[in-house]
PDB file with SEQRES, HELIX, SHEET and CRYST1 records, atoms N, CA, C and O in Angstrom:
SEQRES   1 A   76  MET SER ALA ALA ASP PRO ILE THR SER VAL PRO VAL HIS          
SEQRES   2 A   76  ALA SER THR LEU ARG LEU LEU GLN GLU PHE LYS THR GLY          
SEQRES   3 A   76  ALA GLN ASN TRP ASP ALA PHE LEU LEU ASP LEU LEU GLU          
SEQRES   4 A   76  ARG GLU MET ASP ARG ASP ASP VAL ARG TYR ALA GLU LYS          
SEQRES   5 A   76  VAL LEU ALA ALA TYR ARG THR GLY LYS ILE ARG ARG GLN          
SEQRES   6 A   76  ALA ARG PRO SER ALA LYS ARG ARG PRO PRO ALA                  
HELIX    1 AA1 ALA A   14  PHE A   23  1                                  10    
HELIX    2 AA2 TRP A   30  GLU A   41  1                                  12    
HELIX    3 AA3 ARG A   44  ARG A   58  1                                  15    
CRYST1    1.000    1.000    1.000  90.00  90.00  90.00 P 1           1          
ATOM      1  N   MET A   1     109.672 157.281  88.820  1.00  0.00           N  
ATOM      2  CA  MET A   1     109.947 156.932  90.195  1.00  0.00           C  
ATOM      3  C   MET A   1     108.668 156.413  90.836  1.00  0.00           C  
ATOM      4  O   MET A   1     107.563 156.731  90.395  1.00  0.00           O  
ATOM      5  N   SER A   2     108.830 155.627  91.860  1.00  0.00           N  
ATOM      6  CA  SER A   2     107.675 155.006  92.486  1.00  0.00           C  
ATOM      7  C   SER A   2     107.663 155.274  93.984  1.00  0.00           C  
ATOM      8  O   SER A   2     108.569 155.911  94.522  1.00  0.00           O  
ATOM      9  N   ALA A   3     106.630 154.782  94.644  1.00  0.00           N  
ATOM     10  CA  ALA A   3     106.532 154.923  96.097  1.00  0.00           C  
ATOM     11  C   ALA A   3     107.683 154.191  96.785  1.00  0.00           C  
ATOM     12  O   ALA A   3     108.068 154.555  97.896  1.00  0.00           O  
ATOM     13  N   ALA A   4     108.233 153.168  96.140  1.00  0.00           N  
ATOM     14  CA  ALA A   4     109.371 152.430  96.700  1.00  0.00           C  
ATOM     15  C   ALA A   4     110.665 153.234  96.580  1.00  0.00           C  
ATOM     16  O   ALA A   4     111.683 152.852  97.158  1.00  0.00           O  
ATOM     17  N   ASP A   5     110.638 154.328  95.845  1.00  0.00           N  
ATOM     18  CA  ASP A   5     111.798 155.193  95.651  1.00  0.00           C  
ATOM     19  C   ASP A   5     111.411 156.608  96.067  1.00  0.00           C  
ATOM     20  O   ASP A   5     111.221 157.481  95.220  1.00  0.00           O  
ATOM     21  N   PRO A   6     111.293 156.836  97.405  1.00  0.00           N  
ATOM     22  CA  PRO A   6     110.775 158.120  97.873  1.00  0.00           C  
ATOM     23  C   PRO A   6     111.731 159.276  97.610  1.00  0.00           C  
ATOM     24  O   PRO A   6     112.936 159.080  97.460  1.00  0.00           O  
ATOM     25  N   ILE A   7     111.179 160.475  97.559  1.00  0.00           N  
ATOM     26  CA  ILE A   7     111.953 161.703  97.405  1.00  0.00           C  
ATOM     27  C   ILE A   7     112.650 161.989  98.731  1.00  0.00           C  
ATOM     28  O   ILE A   7     112.087 161.753  99.799  1.00  0.00           O  
ATOM     29  N   THR A   8     113.876 162.498  98.657  1.00  0.00           N  
ATOM     30  CA  THR A   8     114.643 162.822  99.859  1.00  0.00           C  
ATOM     31  C   THR A   8     114.882 164.320  99.919  1.00  0.00           C  
ATOM     32  O   THR A   8     114.544 165.061  98.996  1.00  0.00           O  
ATOM     33  N   SER A   9     115.463 164.741 101.004  1.00  0.00           N  
ATOM     34  CA  SER A   9     115.874 166.124 101.166  1.00  0.00           C  
ATOM     35  C   SER A   9     117.379 166.121 101.384  1.00  0.00           C  
ATOM     36  O   SER A   9     117.868 165.595 102.385  1.00  0.00           O  
ATOM     37  N   VAL A  10     118.105 166.704 100.454  1.00  0.00           N  
ATOM     38  CA  VAL A  10     119.564 166.737 100.543  1.00  0.00           C  
ATOM     39  C   VAL A  10     119.970 168.157 100.927  1.00  0.00           C  
ATOM     40  O   VAL A  10     119.735 169.095 100.165  1.00  0.00           O  
ATOM     41  N   PRO A  11     120.581 168.326 102.111  1.00  0.00           N  
ATOM     42  CA  PRO A  11     120.966 169.675 102.519  1.00  0.00           C  
ATOM     43  C   PRO A  11     122.228 170.130 101.787  1.00  0.00           C  
ATOM     44  O   PRO A  11     123.235 169.422 101.765  1.00  0.00           O  
ATOM     45  N   VAL A  12     122.162 171.302 101.198  1.00  0.00           N  
ATOM     46  CA  VAL A  12     123.325 171.933 100.562  1.00  0.00           C  
ATOM     47  C   VAL A  12     123.316 173.410 100.921  1.00  0.00           C  
ATOM     48  O   VAL A  12     122.277 173.975 101.262  1.00  0.00           O  
ATOM     49  N   HIS A  13     124.471 174.017 100.839  1.00  0.00           N  
ATOM     50  CA  HIS A  13     124.552 175.454 101.077  1.00  0.00           C  
ATOM     51  C   HIS A  13     123.808 176.191  99.964  1.00  0.00           C  
ATOM     52  O   HIS A  13     123.756 175.723  98.827  1.00  0.00           O  
ATOM     53  N   ALA A  14     123.241 177.333 100.298  1.00  0.00           N  
ATOM     54  CA  ALA A  14     122.502 178.133  99.324  1.00  0.00           C  
ATOM     55  C   ALA A  14     123.389 178.508  98.140  1.00  0.00           C  
ATOM     56  O   ALA A  14     122.920 178.546  97.003  1.00  0.00           O  
ATOM     57  N   SER A  15     124.664 178.783  98.399  1.00  0.00           N  
ATOM     58  CA  SER A  15     125.576 179.151  97.311  1.00  0.00           C  
ATOM     59  C   SER A  15     125.779 177.970  96.351  1.00  0.00           C  
ATOM     60  O   SER A  15     125.898 178.168  95.142  1.00  0.00           O  
ATOM     61  N   THR A  16     125.816 176.763  96.879  1.00  0.00           N  
ATOM     62  CA  THR A  16     125.961 175.574  96.027  1.00  0.00           C  
ATOM     63  C   THR A  16     124.721 175.392  95.170  1.00  0.00           C  
ATOM     64  O   THR A  16     124.819 175.097  93.978  1.00  0.00           O  
ATOM     65  N   LEU A  17     123.565 175.566  95.773  1.00  0.00           N  
ATOM     66  CA  LEU A  17     122.315 175.434  95.026  1.00  0.00           C  
ATOM     67  C   LEU A  17     122.231 176.475  93.907  1.00  0.00           C  
ATOM     68  O   LEU A  17     121.840 176.147  92.787  1.00  0.00           O  
ATOM     69  N   ARG A  18     122.594 177.720  94.201  1.00  0.00           N  
ATOM     70  CA  ARG A  18     122.578 178.765  93.171  1.00  0.00           C  
ATOM     71  C   ARG A  18     123.509 178.410  92.014  1.00  0.00           C  
ATOM     72  O   ARG A  18     123.160 178.607  90.850  1.00  0.00           O  
ATOM     73  N   LEU A  19     124.683 177.890  92.332  1.00  0.00           N  
ATOM     74  CA  LEU A  19     125.632 177.506  91.296  1.00  0.00           C  
ATOM     75  C   LEU A  19     125.064 176.379  90.433  1.00  0.00           C  
ATOM     76  O   LEU A  19     125.132 176.445  89.206  1.00  0.00           O  
ATOM     77  N   LEU A  20     124.510 175.355  91.061  1.00  0.00           N  
ATOM     78  CA  LEU A  20     123.935 174.243  90.306  1.00  0.00           C  
ATOM     79  C   LEU A  20     122.760 174.695  89.451  1.00  0.00           C  
ATOM     80  O   LEU A  20     122.590 174.214  88.331  1.00  0.00           O  
ATOM     81  N   GLN A  21     121.955 175.607  89.961  1.00  0.00           N  
ATOM     82  CA  GLN A  21     120.796 176.083  89.209  1.00  0.00           C  
ATOM     83  C   GLN A  21     121.200 176.812  87.930  1.00  0.00           C  
ATOM     84  O   GLN A  21     120.417 176.880  86.982  1.00  0.00           O  
ATOM     85  N   GLU A  22     122.414 177.354  87.897  1.00  0.00           N  
ATOM     86  CA  GLU A  22     122.889 178.005  86.678  1.00  0.00           C  
ATOM     87  C   GLU A  22     123.095 176.997  85.549  1.00  0.00           C  
ATOM     88  O   GLU A  22     123.012 177.362  84.376  1.00  0.00           O  
ATOM     89  N   PHE A  23     123.359 175.750  85.885  1.00  0.00           N  
ATOM     90  CA  PHE A  23     123.618 174.719  84.889  1.00  0.00           C  
ATOM     91  C   PHE A  23     122.391 173.885  84.559  1.00  0.00           C  
ATOM     92  O   PHE A  23     122.363 173.216  83.526  1.00  0.00           O  
ATOM     93  N   LYS A  24     121.392 173.911  85.403  1.00  0.00           N  
ATOM     94  CA  LYS A  24     120.174 173.113  85.221  1.00  0.00           C  
ATOM     95  C   LYS A  24     119.215 173.853  84.315  1.00  0.00           C  
ATOM     96  O   LYS A  24     119.018 175.059  84.463  1.00  0.00           O  
ATOM     97  N   THR A  25     118.618 173.140  83.380  1.00  0.00           N  
ATOM     98  CA  THR A  25     117.606 173.754  82.525  1.00  0.00           C  
ATOM     99  C   THR A  25     116.247 173.656  83.200  1.00  0.00           C  
ATOM    100  O   THR A  25     116.042 172.814  84.074  1.00  0.00           O  
ATOM    101  N   GLY A  26     115.328 174.509  82.797  1.00  0.00           N  
ATOM    102  CA  GLY A  26     113.987 174.482  83.371  1.00  0.00           C  
ATOM    103  C   GLY A  26     113.246 173.192  83.089  1.00  0.00           C  
ATOM    104  O   GLY A  26     112.346 172.809  83.837  1.00  0.00           O  
ATOM    105  N   ALA A  27     113.621 172.517  82.007  1.00  0.00           N  
ATOM    106  CA  ALA A  27     112.938 171.278  81.643  1.00  0.00           C  
ATOM    107  C   ALA A  27     113.425 170.087  82.460  1.00  0.00           C  
ATOM    108  O   ALA A  27     112.785 169.036  82.456  1.00  0.00           O  
ATOM    109  N   GLN A  28     114.545 170.235  83.156  1.00  0.00           N  
ATOM    110  CA  GLN A  28     115.097 169.122  83.937  1.00  0.00           C  
ATOM    111  C   GLN A  28     114.620 169.161  85.374  1.00  0.00           C  
ATOM    112  O   GLN A  28     114.519 170.227  85.980  1.00  0.00           O  
ATOM    113  N   ASN A  29     114.326 167.976  85.919  1.00  0.00           N  
ATOM    114  CA  ASN A  29     114.143 167.909  87.362  1.00  0.00           C  
ATOM    115  C   ASN A  29     115.528 167.621  87.953  1.00  0.00           C  
ATOM    116  O   ASN A  29     116.478 167.372  87.211  1.00  0.00           O  
ATOM    117  N   TRP A  30     115.643 167.655  89.269  1.00  0.00           N  
ATOM    118  CA  TRP A  30     116.954 167.464  89.890  1.00  0.00           C  
ATOM    119  C   TRP A  30     117.502 166.064  89.642  1.00  0.00           C  
ATOM    120  O   TRP A  30     118.712 165.904  89.476  1.00  0.00           O  
ATOM    121  N   ASP A  31     116.651 165.052  89.615  1.00  0.00           N  
ATOM    122  CA  ASP A  31     117.118 163.691  89.320  1.00  0.00           C  
ATOM    123  C   ASP A  31     117.787 163.640  87.951  1.00  0.00           C  
ATOM    124  O   ASP A  31     118.899 163.129  87.818  1.00  0.00           O  
ATOM    125  N   ALA A  32     117.119 164.163  86.946  1.00  0.00           N  
ATOM    126  CA  ALA A  32     117.658 164.131  85.581  1.00  0.00           C  
ATOM    127  C   ALA A  32     118.952 164.934  85.494  1.00  0.00           C  
ATOM    128  O   ALA A  32     119.917 164.503  84.863  1.00  0.00           O  
ATOM    129  N   PHE A  33     118.967 166.098  86.128  1.00  0.00           N  
ATOM    130  CA  PHE A  33     120.163 166.936  86.091  1.00  0.00           C  
ATOM    131  C   PHE A  33     121.362 166.235  86.718  1.00  0.00           C  
ATOM    132  O   PHE A  33     122.435 166.189  86.116  1.00  0.00           O  
ATOM    133  N   LEU A  34     121.193 165.688  87.920  1.00  0.00           N  
ATOM    134  CA  LEU A  34     122.317 165.058  88.619  1.00  0.00           C  
ATOM    135  C   LEU A  34     122.785 163.786  87.922  1.00  0.00           C  
ATOM    136  O   LEU A  34     123.988 163.538  87.831  1.00  0.00           O  
ATOM    137  N   LEU A  35     121.857 162.986  87.433  1.00  0.00           N  
ATOM    138  CA  LEU A  35     122.259 161.773  86.702  1.00  0.00           C  
ATOM    139  C   LEU A  35     122.997 162.131  85.420  1.00  0.00           C  
ATOM    140  O   LEU A  35     123.993 161.492  85.080  1.00  0.00           O  
ATOM    141  N   ASP A  36     122.519 163.147  84.703  1.00  0.00           N  
ATOM    142  CA  ASP A  36     123.193 163.585  83.482  1.00  0.00           C  
ATOM    143  C   ASP A  36     124.590 164.114  83.801  1.00  0.00           C  
ATOM    144  O   ASP A  36     125.539 163.839  83.067  1.00  0.00           O  
ATOM    145  N   LEU A  37     124.717 164.855  84.870  1.00  0.00           N  
ATOM    146  CA  LEU A  37     126.012 165.389  85.282  1.00  0.00           C  
ATOM    147  C   LEU A  37     126.996 164.253  85.570  1.00  0.00           C  
ATOM    148  O   LEU A  37     128.143 164.292  85.125  1.00  0.00           O  
ATOM    149  N   LEU A  38     126.551 163.261  86.305  1.00  0.00           N  
ATOM    150  CA  LEU A  38     127.420 162.122  86.602  1.00  0.00           C  
ATOM    151  C   LEU A  38     127.837 161.387  85.339  1.00  0.00           C  
ATOM    152  O   LEU A  38     129.004 161.029  85.181  1.00  0.00           O  
ATOM    153  N   GLU A  39     126.899 161.164  84.449  1.00  0.00           N  
ATOM    154  CA  GLU A  39     127.210 160.457  83.205  1.00  0.00           C  
ATOM    155  C   GLU A  39     128.225 161.228  82.369  1.00  0.00           C  
ATOM    156  O   GLU A  39     129.095 160.627  81.739  1.00  0.00           O  
ATOM    157  N   ARG A  40     128.120 162.550  82.359  1.00  0.00           N  
ATOM    158  CA  ARG A  40     129.042 163.358  81.560  1.00  0.00           C  
ATOM    159  C   ARG A  40     130.413 163.488  82.202  1.00  0.00           C  
ATOM    160  O   ARG A  40     131.423 163.534  81.500  1.00  0.00           O  
ATOM    161  N   GLU A  41     130.461 163.547  83.526  1.00  0.00           N  
ATOM    162  CA  GLU A  41     131.709 163.854  84.220  1.00  0.00           C  
ATOM    163  C   GLU A  41     132.502 162.637  84.696  1.00  0.00           C  
ATOM    164  O   GLU A  41     133.695 162.755  84.977  1.00  0.00           O  
ATOM    165  N   MET A  42     131.873 161.498  84.789  1.00  0.00           N  
ATOM    166  CA  MET A  42     132.582 160.302  85.247  1.00  0.00           C  
ATOM    167  C   MET A  42     132.858 159.392  84.056  1.00  0.00           C  
ATOM    168  O   MET A  42     131.950 159.072  83.289  1.00  0.00           O  
ATOM    169  N   ASP A  43     134.105 158.980  83.906  1.00  0.00           N  
ATOM    170  CA  ASP A  43     134.374 158.028  82.837  1.00  0.00           C  
ATOM    171  C   ASP A  43     134.019 156.619  83.323  1.00  0.00           C  
ATOM    172  O   ASP A  43     133.725 156.429  84.503  1.00  0.00           O  
ATOM    173  N   ARG A  44     134.042 155.647  82.434  1.00  0.00           N  
ATOM    174  CA  ARG A  44     133.608 154.289  82.767  1.00  0.00           C  
ATOM    175  C   ARG A  44     134.409 153.689  83.910  1.00  0.00           C  
ATOM    176  O   ARG A  44     133.851 152.988  84.754  1.00  0.00           O  
ATOM    177  N   ASP A  45     135.723 153.959  83.948  1.00  0.00           N  
ATOM    178  CA  ASP A  45     136.546 153.437  85.044  1.00  0.00           C  
ATOM    179  C   ASP A  45     136.099 154.015  86.380  1.00  0.00           C  
ATOM    180  O   ASP A  45     136.054 153.301  87.381  1.00  0.00           O  
ATOM    181  N   ASP A  46     135.766 155.312  86.402  1.00  0.00           N  
ATOM    182  CA  ASP A  46     135.272 155.935  87.631  1.00  0.00           C  
ATOM    183  C   ASP A  46     133.981 155.279  88.087  1.00  0.00           C  
ATOM    184  O   ASP A  46     133.809 154.993  89.272  1.00  0.00           O  
ATOM    185  N   VAL A  47     133.072 155.039  87.147  1.00  0.00           N  
ATOM    186  CA  VAL A  47     131.785 154.428  87.491  1.00  0.00           C  
ATOM    187  C   VAL A  47     131.992 153.017  88.028  1.00  0.00           C  
ATOM    188  O   VAL A  47     131.398 152.653  89.043  1.00  0.00           O  
ATOM    189  N   ARG A  48     132.818 152.223  87.370  1.00  0.00           N  
ATOM    190  CA  ARG A  48     133.083 150.849  87.843  1.00  0.00           C  
ATOM    191  C   ARG A  48     133.708 150.864  89.227  1.00  0.00           C  
ATOM    192  O   ARG A  48     133.330 150.073  90.091  1.00  0.00           O  
ATOM    193  N   TYR A  49     134.664 151.763  89.442  1.00  0.00           N  
ATOM    194  CA  TYR A  49     135.308 151.870  90.741  1.00  0.00           C  
ATOM    195  C   TYR A  49     134.286 152.262  91.818  1.00  0.00           C  
ATOM    196  O   TYR A  49     134.259 151.669  92.896  1.00  0.00           O  
ATOM    197  N   ALA A  50     133.456 153.255  91.523  1.00  0.00           N  
ATOM    198  CA  ALA A  50     132.442 153.694  92.488  1.00  0.00           C  
ATOM    199  C   ALA A  50     131.471 152.568  92.811  1.00  0.00           C  
ATOM    200  O   ALA A  50     131.104 152.390  93.973  1.00  0.00           O  
ATOM    201  N   GLU A  51     131.048 151.807  91.811  1.00  0.00           N  
ATOM    202  CA  GLU A  51     130.139 150.681  92.050  1.00  0.00           C  
ATOM    203  C   GLU A  51     130.793 149.634  92.941  1.00  0.00           C  
ATOM    204  O   GLU A  51     130.140 149.079  93.824  1.00  0.00           O  
ATOM    205  N   LYS A  52     132.081 149.358  92.718  1.00  0.00           N  
ATOM    206  CA  LYS A  52     132.817 148.380  93.519  1.00  0.00           C  
ATOM    207  C   LYS A  52     132.917 148.831  94.976  1.00  0.00           C  
ATOM    208  O   LYS A  52     132.678 148.046  95.894  1.00  0.00           O  
ATOM    209  N   VAL A  53     133.272 150.102  95.181  1.00  0.00           N  
ATOM    210  CA  VAL A  53     133.399 150.633  96.536  1.00  0.00           C  
ATOM    211  C   VAL A  53     132.049 150.655  97.239  1.00  0.00           C  
ATOM    212  O   VAL A  53     131.954 150.288  98.410  1.00  0.00           O  
ATOM    213  N   LEU A  54     131.004 151.082  96.534  1.00  0.00           N  
ATOM    214  CA  LEU A  54     129.672 151.107  97.148  1.00  0.00           C  
ATOM    215  C   LEU A  54     129.193 149.714  97.523  1.00  0.00           C  
ATOM    216  O   LEU A  54     128.590 149.534  98.581  1.00  0.00           O  
ATOM    217  N   ALA A  55     129.450 148.730  96.676  1.00  0.00           N  
ATOM    218  CA  ALA A  55     129.056 147.351  96.975  1.00  0.00           C  
ATOM    219  C   ALA A  55     129.781 146.848  98.226  1.00  0.00           C  
ATOM    220  O   ALA A  55     129.169 146.207  99.080  1.00  0.00           O  
ATOM    221  N   ALA A  56     131.076 147.136  98.337  1.00  0.00           N  
ATOM    222  CA  ALA A  56     131.843 146.716  99.515  1.00  0.00           C  
ATOM    223  C   ALA A  56     131.353 147.449 100.759  1.00  0.00           C  
ATOM    224  O   ALA A  56     131.273 146.858 101.835  1.00  0.00           O  
ATOM    225  N   TYR A  57     131.028 148.726 100.619  1.00  0.00           N  
ATOM    226  CA  TYR A  57     130.521 149.510 101.746  1.00  0.00           C  
ATOM    227  C   TYR A  57     129.179 148.954 102.235  1.00  0.00           C  
ATOM    228  O   TYR A  57     128.951 148.818 103.437  1.00  0.00           O  
ATOM    229  N   ARG A  58     128.305 148.640 101.291  1.00  0.00           N  
ATOM    230  CA  ARG A  58     126.975 148.133 101.659  1.00  0.00           C  
ATOM    231  C   ARG A  58     127.047 146.798 102.374  1.00  0.00           C  
ATOM    232  O   ARG A  58     126.209 146.514 103.231  1.00  0.00           O  
ATOM    233  N   THR A  59     128.030 145.972 102.042  1.00  0.00           N  
ATOM    234  CA  THR A  59     128.169 144.664 102.698  1.00  0.00           C  
ATOM    235  C   THR A  59     128.975 144.751 103.980  1.00  0.00           C  
ATOM    236  O   THR A  59     129.152 143.744 104.667  1.00  0.00           O  
ATOM    237  N   GLY A  60     129.469 145.938 104.314  1.00  0.00           N  
ATOM    238  CA  GLY A  60     130.215 146.127 105.543  1.00  0.00           C  
ATOM    239  C   GLY A  60     131.684 145.759 105.445  1.00  0.00           C  
ATOM    240  O   GLY A  60     132.380 145.745 106.460  1.00  0.00           O  
ATOM    241  N   LYS A  61     132.171 145.461 104.251  1.00  0.00           N  
ATOM    242  CA  LYS A  61     133.570 145.075 104.086  1.00  0.00           C  
ATOM    243  C   LYS A  61     134.514 146.255 104.277  1.00  0.00           C  
ATOM    244  O   LYS A  61     135.655 146.075 104.702  1.00  0.00           O  
ATOM    245  N   ILE A  62     134.051 147.444 103.968  1.00  0.00           N  
ATOM    246  CA  ILE A  62     134.858 148.650 104.190  1.00  0.00           C  
ATOM    247  C   ILE A  62     133.971 149.731 104.776  1.00  0.00           C  
ATOM    248  O   ILE A  62     132.757 149.741 104.571  1.00  0.00           O  
ATOM    249  N   ARG A  63     134.589 150.630 105.499  1.00  0.00           N  
ATOM    250  CA  ARG A  63     133.834 151.768 106.024  1.00  0.00           C  
ATOM    251  C   ARG A  63     133.986 152.962 105.115  1.00  0.00           C  
ATOM    252  O   ARG A  63     133.014 153.652 104.806  1.00  0.00           O  
ATOM    253  N   ARG A  64     135.209 153.201 104.689  1.00  0.00           N  
ATOM    254  CA  ARG A  64     135.477 154.326 103.808  1.00  0.00           C  
ATOM    255  C   ARG A  64     136.778 154.042 103.078  1.00  0.00           C  
ATOM    256  O   ARG A  64     137.700 153.460 103.649  1.00  0.00           O  
ATOM    257  N   GLN A  65     136.854 154.444 101.841  1.00  0.00           N  
ATOM    258  CA  GLN A  65     138.069 154.197 101.072  1.00  0.00           C  
ATOM    259  C   GLN A  65     138.314 155.351 100.115  1.00  0.00           C  
ATOM    260  O   GLN A  65     137.423 155.760  99.371  1.00  0.00           O  
ATOM    261  N   ALA A  66     139.509 155.859 100.144  1.00  0.00           N  
ATOM    262  CA  ALA A  66     139.890 156.904  99.197  1.00  0.00           C  
ATOM    263  C   ALA A  66     140.478 156.239  97.964  1.00  0.00           C  
ATOM    264  O   ALA A  66     141.208 155.254  98.068  1.00  0.00           O  
ATOM    265  N   ARG A  67     140.162 156.771  96.822  1.00  0.00           N  
ATOM    266  CA  ARG A  67     140.702 156.223  95.576  1.00  0.00           C  
ATOM    267  C   ARG A  67     142.194 156.523  95.517  1.00  0.00           C  
ATOM    268  O   ARG A  67     142.590 157.686  95.594  1.00  0.00           O  
ATOM    269  N   PRO A  68     143.027 155.494  95.382  1.00  0.00           N  
ATOM    270  CA  PRO A  68     144.467 155.706  95.440  1.00  0.00           C  
ATOM    271  C   PRO A  68     145.031 156.531  94.290  1.00  0.00           C  
ATOM    272  O   PRO A  68     146.008 157.255  94.477  1.00  0.00           O  
ATOM    273  N   SER A  69     144.445 156.437  93.129  1.00  0.00           N  
ATOM    274  CA  SER A  69     144.981 157.197  91.988  1.00  0.00           C  
ATOM    275  C   SER A  69     143.898 158.077  91.383  1.00  0.00           C  
ATOM    276  O   SER A  69     143.650 158.046  90.177  1.00  0.00           O  
ATOM    277  N   ALA A  70     143.261 158.860  92.242  1.00  0.00           N  
ATOM    278  CA  ALA A  70     142.169 159.717  91.771  1.00  0.00           C  
ATOM    279  C   ALA A  70     142.673 160.694  90.722  1.00  0.00           C  
ATOM    280  O   ALA A  70     143.725 161.315  90.879  1.00  0.00           O  
ATOM    281  N   LYS A  71     141.909 160.816  89.660  1.00  0.00           N  
ATOM    282  CA  LYS A  71     142.266 161.749  88.597  1.00  0.00           C  
ATOM    283  C   LYS A  71     141.885 163.155  89.022  1.00  0.00           C  
ATOM    284  O   LYS A  71     140.817 163.372  89.595  1.00  0.00           O  
ATOM    285  N   ARG A  72     142.732 164.075  88.750  1.00  0.00           N  
ATOM    286  CA  ARG A  72     142.438 165.473  89.041  1.00  0.00           C  
ATOM    287  C   ARG A  72     142.307 166.211  87.729  1.00  0.00           C  
ATOM    288  O   ARG A  72     143.212 166.181  86.894  1.00  0.00           O  
ATOM    289  N   ARG A  73     141.198 166.864  87.552  1.00  0.00           N  
ATOM    290  CA  ARG A  73     140.991 167.659  86.347  1.00  0.00           C  
ATOM    291  C   ARG A  73     141.419 169.085  86.624  1.00  0.00           C  
ATOM    292  O   ARG A  73     141.145 169.620  87.698  1.00  0.00           O  
ATOM    293  N   PRO A  74     142.090 169.708  85.661  1.00  0.00           N  
ATOM    294  CA  PRO A  74     142.473 171.113  85.872  1.00  0.00           C  
ATOM    295  C   PRO A  74     141.230 171.991  85.932  1.00  0.00           C  
ATOM    296  O   PRO A  74     140.232 171.688  85.278  1.00  0.00           O  
ATOM    297  N   PRO A  75     141.272 173.070  86.701  1.00  0.00           N  
ATOM    298  CA  PRO A  75     140.113 173.958  86.779  1.00  0.00           C  
ATOM    299  C   PRO A  75     139.805 174.571  85.422  1.00  0.00           C  
ATOM    300  O   PRO A  75     140.703 174.867  84.634  1.00  0.00           O  
ATOM    301  N   ALA A  76     138.519 174.753  85.168  1.00  0.00           N  
ATOM    302  CA  ALA A  76     138.088 175.307  83.875  1.00  0.00           C  
ATOM    303  C   ALA A  76     138.299 176.781  83.798  1.00  0.00           C  
ATOM    304  O   ALA A  76     137.988 177.396  82.777  1.00  0.00           O  
TER     305      ALA A  76                                                      
END                                                                             
Protein backbone atom coordinates (compact mmCIF):
# COMPACT_ATOMS: atom_id res chain seq x y z
CA MET A 1 0.00 0.00 0.00
CA SER A 2 1.13 3.53 -0.61
CA ALA A 3 0.50 7.06 0.61
CA ALA A 4 -2.07 7.33 -2.21
CA ASP A 5 -3.98 4.48 -0.51
CA PRO A 6 -4.34 5.72 3.08
CA ILE A 7 -5.47 3.57 6.00
CA THR A 8 -9.07 4.17 7.10
CA SER A 9 -11.04 3.59 10.25
CA VAL A 10 -14.08 1.37 9.78
CA PRO A 11 -16.47 1.43 12.74
CA VAL A 12 -17.86 -1.98 13.73
CA HIS A 13 -19.49 -3.29 16.86
CA ALA A 14 -17.10 -4.91 19.34
CA SER A 15 -18.99 -8.21 18.99
CA THR A 16 -18.44 -8.16 15.21
CA LEU A 17 -14.74 -7.50 15.66
CA ARG A 18 -14.41 -10.36 18.17
CA LEU A 19 -16.16 -12.71 15.75
CA LEU A 20 -13.92 -11.70 12.83
CA GLN A 21 -10.80 -12.03 14.97
CA GLU A 22 -11.66 -15.69 15.55
CA PHE A 23 -11.21 -16.31 11.82
CA LYS A 24 -8.17 -14.08 11.23
CA THR A 25 -4.72 -15.56 11.67
CA GLY A 26 -1.97 -13.66 13.43
CA ALA A 27 0.03 -13.55 10.21
CA GLN A 28 -2.75 -11.71 8.35
CA ASN A 29 -3.36 -8.00 8.42
CA TRP A 30 -6.97 -6.83 8.06
CA ASP A 31 -6.53 -6.03 4.35
CA ALA A 32 -5.34 -9.56 3.57
CA PHE A 33 -8.03 -11.13 5.73
CA LEU A 34 -10.93 -9.19 4.19
CA LEU A 35 -9.73 -9.61 0.61
CA ASP A 36 -9.24 -13.34 1.17
CA LEU A 37 -12.71 -13.60 2.69
CA LEU A 38 -14.28 -11.88 -0.31
CA GLU A 39 -12.40 -14.07 -2.77
CA ARG A 40 -13.52 -17.22 -0.97
CA GLU A 41 -17.14 -16.22 -0.38
CA MET A 42 -18.08 -14.44 -3.60
CA ASP A 43 -18.37 -16.37 -6.82
CA ARG A 44 -17.34 -14.79 -10.13
CA ASP A 45 -20.91 -13.74 -10.97
CA ASP A 46 -21.18 -11.94 -7.62
CA VAL A 47 -17.89 -10.12 -8.24
CA ARG A 48 -18.90 -9.06 -11.77
CA TYR A 49 -22.28 -7.87 -10.53
CA ALA A 50 -20.69 -5.90 -7.66
CA GLU A 51 -18.20 -4.27 -10.04
CA LYS A 52 -21.04 -3.28 -12.40
CA VAL A 53 -23.13 -1.78 -9.59
CA LEU A 54 -20.14 0.06 -8.10
CA ALA A 55 -19.20 1.51 -11.49
CA ALA A 56 -22.77 2.76 -12.02
CA TYR A 57 -22.86 4.17 -8.48
CA ARG A 58 -19.56 6.01 -8.95
CA THR A 59 -20.79 7.65 -12.16
CA GLY A 60 -24.03 8.71 -10.48
CA LYS A 61 -26.25 6.52 -12.66
CA ILE A 62 -27.74 4.81 -9.61
CA ARG A 63 -27.94 5.65 -5.95
CA ARG A 64 -28.60 2.21 -4.59
CA GLN A 65 -29.64 -1.09 -6.09
CA ALA A 66 -30.63 -4.37 -4.53
CA ARG A 67 -29.63 -7.51 -6.38
CA PRO A 68 -32.86 -8.95 -7.79
CA SER A 69 -31.87 -12.60 -7.50
CA ALA A 70 -29.50 -12.56 -4.56
CA LYS A 71 -28.31 -16.00 -3.59
CA ARG A 72 -28.98 -17.03 -0.04
CA ARG A 73 -26.66 -19.51 1.57
CA PRO A 74 -28.05 -21.74 4.30
CA PRO A 75 -26.62 -21.05 7.76
CA ALA A 76 -23.61 -23.17 8.67
